[in-house]
CSV table of C-alpha atoms in Angstrom, one decimal:
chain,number,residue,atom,x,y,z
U,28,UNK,CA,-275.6,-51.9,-1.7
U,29,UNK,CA,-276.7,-51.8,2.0
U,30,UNK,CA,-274.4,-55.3,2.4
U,31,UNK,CA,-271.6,-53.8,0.7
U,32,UNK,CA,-271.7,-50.6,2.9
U,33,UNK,CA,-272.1,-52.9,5.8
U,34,UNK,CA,-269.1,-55.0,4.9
U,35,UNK,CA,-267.4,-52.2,4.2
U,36,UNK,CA,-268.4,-51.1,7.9
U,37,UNK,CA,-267.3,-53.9,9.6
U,38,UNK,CA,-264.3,-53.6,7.8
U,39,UNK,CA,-263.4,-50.2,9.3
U,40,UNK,CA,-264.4,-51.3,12.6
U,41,UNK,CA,-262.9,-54.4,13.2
U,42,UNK,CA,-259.6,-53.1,13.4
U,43,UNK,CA,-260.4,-49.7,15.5
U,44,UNK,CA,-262.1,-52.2,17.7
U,45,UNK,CA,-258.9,-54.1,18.2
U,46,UNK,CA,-256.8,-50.9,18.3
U,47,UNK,CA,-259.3,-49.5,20.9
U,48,UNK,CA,-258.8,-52.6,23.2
U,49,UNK,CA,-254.3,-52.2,23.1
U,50,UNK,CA,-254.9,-48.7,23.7
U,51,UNK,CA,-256.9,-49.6,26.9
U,52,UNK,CA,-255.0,-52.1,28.1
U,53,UNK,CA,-251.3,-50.0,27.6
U,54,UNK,CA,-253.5,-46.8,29.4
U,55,UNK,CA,-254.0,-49.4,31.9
U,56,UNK,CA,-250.7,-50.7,32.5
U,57,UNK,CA,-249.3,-47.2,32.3
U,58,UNK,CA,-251.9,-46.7,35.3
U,59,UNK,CA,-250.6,-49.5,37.3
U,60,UNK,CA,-247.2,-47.9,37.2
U,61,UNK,CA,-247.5,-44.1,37.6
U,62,UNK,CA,-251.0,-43.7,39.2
U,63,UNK,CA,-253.3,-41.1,37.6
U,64,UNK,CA,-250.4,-38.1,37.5
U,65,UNK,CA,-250.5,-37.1,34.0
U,66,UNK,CA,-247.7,-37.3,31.8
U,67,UNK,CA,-245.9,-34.8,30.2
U,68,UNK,CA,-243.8,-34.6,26.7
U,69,UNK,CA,-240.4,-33.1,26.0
U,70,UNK,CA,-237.3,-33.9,28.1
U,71,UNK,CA,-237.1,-37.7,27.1
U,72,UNK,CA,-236.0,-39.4,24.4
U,73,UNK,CA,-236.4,-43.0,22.9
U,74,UNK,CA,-233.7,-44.0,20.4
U,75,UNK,CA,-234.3,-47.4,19.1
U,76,UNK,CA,-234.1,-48.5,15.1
U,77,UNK,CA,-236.8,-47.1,12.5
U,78,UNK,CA,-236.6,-51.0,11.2
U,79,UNK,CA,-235.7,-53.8,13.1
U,80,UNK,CA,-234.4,-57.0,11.2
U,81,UNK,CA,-235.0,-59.4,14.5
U,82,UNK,CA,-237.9,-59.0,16.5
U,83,UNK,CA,-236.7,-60.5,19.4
U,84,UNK,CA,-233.9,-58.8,20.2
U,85,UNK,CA,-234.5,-54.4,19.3
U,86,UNK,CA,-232.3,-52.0,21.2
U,87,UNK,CA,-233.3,-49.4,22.9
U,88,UNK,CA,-231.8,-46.1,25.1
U,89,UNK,CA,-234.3,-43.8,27.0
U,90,UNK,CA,-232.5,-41.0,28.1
U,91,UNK,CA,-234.3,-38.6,30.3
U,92,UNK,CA,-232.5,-34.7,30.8
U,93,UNK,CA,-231.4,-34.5,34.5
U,94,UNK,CA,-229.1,-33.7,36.5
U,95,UNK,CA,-229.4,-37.5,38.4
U,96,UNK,CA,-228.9,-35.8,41.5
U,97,UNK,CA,-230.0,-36.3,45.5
U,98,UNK,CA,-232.4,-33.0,44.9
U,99,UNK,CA,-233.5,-33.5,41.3
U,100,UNK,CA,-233.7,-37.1,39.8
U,101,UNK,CA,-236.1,-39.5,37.5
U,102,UNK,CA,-236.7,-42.4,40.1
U,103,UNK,CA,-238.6,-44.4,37.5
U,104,UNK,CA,-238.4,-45.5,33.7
U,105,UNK,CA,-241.2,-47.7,32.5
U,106,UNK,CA,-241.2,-49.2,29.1
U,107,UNK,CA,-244.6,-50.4,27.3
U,108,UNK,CA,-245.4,-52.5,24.0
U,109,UNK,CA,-248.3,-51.4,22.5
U,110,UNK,CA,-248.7,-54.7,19.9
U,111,UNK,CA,-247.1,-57.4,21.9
U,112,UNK,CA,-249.5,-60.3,23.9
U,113,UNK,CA,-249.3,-58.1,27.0
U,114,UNK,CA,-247.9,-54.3,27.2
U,115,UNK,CA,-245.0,-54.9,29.8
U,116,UNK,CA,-241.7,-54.4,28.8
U,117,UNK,CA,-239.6,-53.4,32.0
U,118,UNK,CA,-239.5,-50.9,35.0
U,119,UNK,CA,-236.2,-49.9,36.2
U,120,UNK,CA,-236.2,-47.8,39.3
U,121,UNK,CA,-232.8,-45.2,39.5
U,122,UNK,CA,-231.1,-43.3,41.8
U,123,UNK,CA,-228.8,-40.7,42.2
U,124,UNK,CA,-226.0,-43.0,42.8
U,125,UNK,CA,-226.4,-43.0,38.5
U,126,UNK,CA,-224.6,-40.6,36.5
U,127,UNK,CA,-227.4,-39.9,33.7
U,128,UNK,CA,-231.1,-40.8,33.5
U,129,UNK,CA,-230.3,-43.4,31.1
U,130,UNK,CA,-231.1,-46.7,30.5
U,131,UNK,CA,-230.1,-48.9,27.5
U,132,UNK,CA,-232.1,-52.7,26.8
U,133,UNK,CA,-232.7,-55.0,24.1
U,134,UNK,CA,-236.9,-55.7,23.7
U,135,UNK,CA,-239.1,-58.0,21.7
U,136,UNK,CA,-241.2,-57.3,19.2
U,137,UNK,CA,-243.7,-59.8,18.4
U,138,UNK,CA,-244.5,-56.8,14.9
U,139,UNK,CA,-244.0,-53.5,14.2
U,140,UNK,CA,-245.5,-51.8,16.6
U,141,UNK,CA,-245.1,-48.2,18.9
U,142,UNK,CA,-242.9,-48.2,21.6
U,143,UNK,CA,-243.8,-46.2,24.9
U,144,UNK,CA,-241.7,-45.2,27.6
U,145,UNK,CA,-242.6,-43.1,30.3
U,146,UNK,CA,-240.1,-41.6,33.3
U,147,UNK,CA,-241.1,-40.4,37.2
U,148,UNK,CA,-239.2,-37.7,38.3
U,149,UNK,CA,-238.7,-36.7,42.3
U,150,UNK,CA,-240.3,-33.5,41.9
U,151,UNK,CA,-243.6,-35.9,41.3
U,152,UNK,CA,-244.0,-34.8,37.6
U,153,UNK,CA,-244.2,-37.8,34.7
U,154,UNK,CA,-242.9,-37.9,30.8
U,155,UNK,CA,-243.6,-39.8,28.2
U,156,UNK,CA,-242.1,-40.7,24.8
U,157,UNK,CA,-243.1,-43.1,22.4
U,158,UNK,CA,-241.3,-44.2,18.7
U,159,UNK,CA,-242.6,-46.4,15.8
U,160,UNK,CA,-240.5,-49.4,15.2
U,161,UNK,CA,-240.9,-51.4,12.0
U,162,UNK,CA,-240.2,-55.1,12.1
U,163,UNK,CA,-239.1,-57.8,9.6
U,164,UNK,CA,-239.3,-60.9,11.5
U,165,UNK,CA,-241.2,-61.0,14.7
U,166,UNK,CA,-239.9,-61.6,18.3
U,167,UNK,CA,-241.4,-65.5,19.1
U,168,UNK,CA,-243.6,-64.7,21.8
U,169,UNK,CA,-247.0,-67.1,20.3
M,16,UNK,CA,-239.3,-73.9,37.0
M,17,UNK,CA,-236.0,-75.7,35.5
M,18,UNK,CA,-234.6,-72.2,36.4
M,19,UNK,CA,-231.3,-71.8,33.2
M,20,UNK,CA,-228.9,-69.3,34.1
M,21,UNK,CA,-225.9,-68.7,32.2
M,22,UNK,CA,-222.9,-67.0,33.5
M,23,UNK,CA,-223.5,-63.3,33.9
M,24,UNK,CA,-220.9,-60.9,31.9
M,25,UNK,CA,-220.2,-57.9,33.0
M,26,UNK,CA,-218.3,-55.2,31.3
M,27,UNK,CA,-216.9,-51.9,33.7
M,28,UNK,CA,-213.4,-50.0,33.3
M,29,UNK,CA,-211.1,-51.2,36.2
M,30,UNK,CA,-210.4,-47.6,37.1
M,31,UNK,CA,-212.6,-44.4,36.6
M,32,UNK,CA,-212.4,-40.9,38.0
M,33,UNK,CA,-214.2,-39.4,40.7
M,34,UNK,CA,-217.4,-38.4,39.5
M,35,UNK,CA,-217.1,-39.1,35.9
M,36,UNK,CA,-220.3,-41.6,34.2
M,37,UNK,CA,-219.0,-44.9,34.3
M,38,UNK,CA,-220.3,-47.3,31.1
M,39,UNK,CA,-221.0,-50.8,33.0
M,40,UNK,CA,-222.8,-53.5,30.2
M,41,UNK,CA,-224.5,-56.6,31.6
M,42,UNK,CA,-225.5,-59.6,29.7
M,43,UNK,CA,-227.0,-63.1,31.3
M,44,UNK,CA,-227.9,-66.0,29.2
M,45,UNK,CA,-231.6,-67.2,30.1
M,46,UNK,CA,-233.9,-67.9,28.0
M,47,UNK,CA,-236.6,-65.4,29.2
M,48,UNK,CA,-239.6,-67.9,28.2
M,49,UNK,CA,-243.1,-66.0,28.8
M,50,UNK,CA,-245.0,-69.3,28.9
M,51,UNK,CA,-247.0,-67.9,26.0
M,52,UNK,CA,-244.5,-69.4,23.0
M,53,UNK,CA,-245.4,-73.0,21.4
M,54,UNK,CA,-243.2,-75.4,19.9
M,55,UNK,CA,-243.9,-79.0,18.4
M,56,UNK,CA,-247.8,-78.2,19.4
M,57,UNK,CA,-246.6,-77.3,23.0
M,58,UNK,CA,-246.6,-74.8,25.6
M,59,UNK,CA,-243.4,-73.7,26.3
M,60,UNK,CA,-243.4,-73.3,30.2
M,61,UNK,CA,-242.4,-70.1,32.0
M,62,UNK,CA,-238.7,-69.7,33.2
M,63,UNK,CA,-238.5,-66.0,33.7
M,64,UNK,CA,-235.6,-63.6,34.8
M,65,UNK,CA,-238.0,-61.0,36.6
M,66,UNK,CA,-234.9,-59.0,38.6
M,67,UNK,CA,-232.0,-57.5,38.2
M,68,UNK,CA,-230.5,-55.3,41.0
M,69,UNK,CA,-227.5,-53.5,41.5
M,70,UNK,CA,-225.8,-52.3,44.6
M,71,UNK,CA,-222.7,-49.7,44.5
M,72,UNK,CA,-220.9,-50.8,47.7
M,73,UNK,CA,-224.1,-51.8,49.2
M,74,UNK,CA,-226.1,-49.5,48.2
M,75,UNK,CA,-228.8,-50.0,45.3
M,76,UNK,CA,-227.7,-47.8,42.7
M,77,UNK,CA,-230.4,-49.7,39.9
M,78,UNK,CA,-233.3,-52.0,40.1
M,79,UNK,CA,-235.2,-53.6,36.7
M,80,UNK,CA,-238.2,-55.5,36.7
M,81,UNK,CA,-238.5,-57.1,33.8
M,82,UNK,CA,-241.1,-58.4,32.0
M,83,UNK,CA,-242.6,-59.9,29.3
M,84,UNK,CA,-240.9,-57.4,26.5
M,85,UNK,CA,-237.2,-57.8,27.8
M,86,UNK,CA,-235.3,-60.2,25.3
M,87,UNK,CA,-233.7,-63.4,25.6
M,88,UNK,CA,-230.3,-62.8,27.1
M,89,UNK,CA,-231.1,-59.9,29.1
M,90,UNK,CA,-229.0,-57.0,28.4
M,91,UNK,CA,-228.7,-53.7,30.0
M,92,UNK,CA,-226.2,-51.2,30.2
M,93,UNK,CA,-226.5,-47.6,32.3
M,94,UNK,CA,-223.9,-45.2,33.8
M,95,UNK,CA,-222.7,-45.2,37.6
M,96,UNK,CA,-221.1,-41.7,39.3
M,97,UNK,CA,-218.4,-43.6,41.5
M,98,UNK,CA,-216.5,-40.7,44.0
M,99,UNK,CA,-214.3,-43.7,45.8
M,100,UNK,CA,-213.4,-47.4,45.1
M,101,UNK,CA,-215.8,-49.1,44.5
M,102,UNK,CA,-217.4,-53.0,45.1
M,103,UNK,CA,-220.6,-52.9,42.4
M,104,UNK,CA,-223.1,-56.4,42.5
M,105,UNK,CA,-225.3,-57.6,40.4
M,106,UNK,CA,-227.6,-59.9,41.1
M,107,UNK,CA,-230.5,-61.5,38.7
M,108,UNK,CA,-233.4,-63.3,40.1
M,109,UNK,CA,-235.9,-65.8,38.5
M,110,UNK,CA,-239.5,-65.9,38.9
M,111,UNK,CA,-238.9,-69.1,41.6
M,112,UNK,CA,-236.4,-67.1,43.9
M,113,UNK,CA,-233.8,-68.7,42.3
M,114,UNK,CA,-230.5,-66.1,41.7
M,115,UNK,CA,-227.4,-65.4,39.5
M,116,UNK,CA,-224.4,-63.1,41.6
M,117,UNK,CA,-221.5,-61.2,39.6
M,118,UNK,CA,-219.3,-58.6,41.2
M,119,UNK,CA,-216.8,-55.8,39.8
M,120,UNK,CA,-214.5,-53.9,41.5
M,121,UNK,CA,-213.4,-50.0,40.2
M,122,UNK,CA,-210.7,-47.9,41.6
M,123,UNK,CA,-212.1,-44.8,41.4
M,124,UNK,CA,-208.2,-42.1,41.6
């Protein structure tokens, strides 16, 4: 009884242990990009497929409402993989010289996994957006 | 550090109007290998597009870093604001300094 219950614990925590660990590390890289300013929801949005056929090549469009101009602008978008060998996906820095606060890429997906992107705005605020992305053959990245 | 680039494509209207948001695509063949990927029992070694920048007459108008995430092939495509003529460069850049140049030109009337 007590080695079923403790199998049954070990079960449970094995994977919230390995969950625990991506969530540090993407907190972490998130860190190394925007500092410690906190981040904000609503006004971005991450449009990518609910299920992904190939891995390796996923599109994906952040769009972030604003005006793109030399008073009011996002200056950063930051994309992160929360289930890949490491979290970074890209950083693209904008300008006003844009017309929207839009970026479109293609990513890989080593498995399904949520997607994170987070935009820096010039008044010094931060958003972040984040979509679940089912896979059915994994980006080779291992 | 054997550095593959393929010819950059780029796809921008030839003429746009003052103002309007201006669709440009971008597409380079490299292979964007991490280093982490094994074939046959090897290591694959790195060989990694890490830039792209582009300049509107000059001027940066984008920058990407890219990392691990970004795909083979790296494709972007984002929207320029042109109010005159316009000279727009790309440039990509590898991990070893090595680069990849394309150019387009849009009368802006």
């Amino acid at each position: 009884m007590r080695r079923r219950a403790a199998l049954a614990l070990s079960l449970t925590l094995l994977p919230l242990g390995t969950a625990r660990a991506q969530d540090a590390t993407l907190e972490e890289a998130i860190r190394a990009q925007i500092g410690d300013r906190t981040t904000q929801e609503g006004g971005i949005a991450l449009r990518a497929p609910v299920v992904a056929e190939n891995g390796g090549q996923v599109p994906v469009t952040v769009s972030v409402d604003s005006p793109q101009t030399a008073e009011s602008h996002v200056t950063a978008i930051h994309l992160f993989a929360t289930r890949n060998p490491t979290p970074g996906i890209a950083s693209f820095r904008l300008t006003p010289l844009l017309a929207r606060a839009e970026v479109q890429t293609r990513i890989r997906l080593a498995e399904g996994q949520v997607v994170v992107a987070v935009a820096q705005l010039s008044d010094g605020t931060a958003r972040r957006v984040s979509a679940e992305i089912r896979v059915t053959t994994g980006g080779c990245l291992s | 550090m054997s550095g593959s680039f393929g010819t950059p494509r780029i796809r921008a209207p030839r003429t746009a109007r003052p103002g309007e948001a201006v669709e440009i695509r971008t597409l380079i063949e490299h292979p964007m290998e991490t280093g982490l990927r094994q074939e046959g029992g090897r290591t694959v070694p790195r060989d990694f597009l890490n830039r792209l920048v582009v300049r509107v007459n000059g001027e940066v108008a984008l920058e990407a870093e890219l990392r691990n995430g970004t795909s083979t092939n790296p494709y972007h495509v984002f929207f320029l604001k042109l109010d005159r003529t316009s000279e727009i460069e790309f440039v990509w850049t590898d991990e070893g300094g090595r680069f990849a140049r394309a150019t387009a030109r849009i009368a802006v009337a």
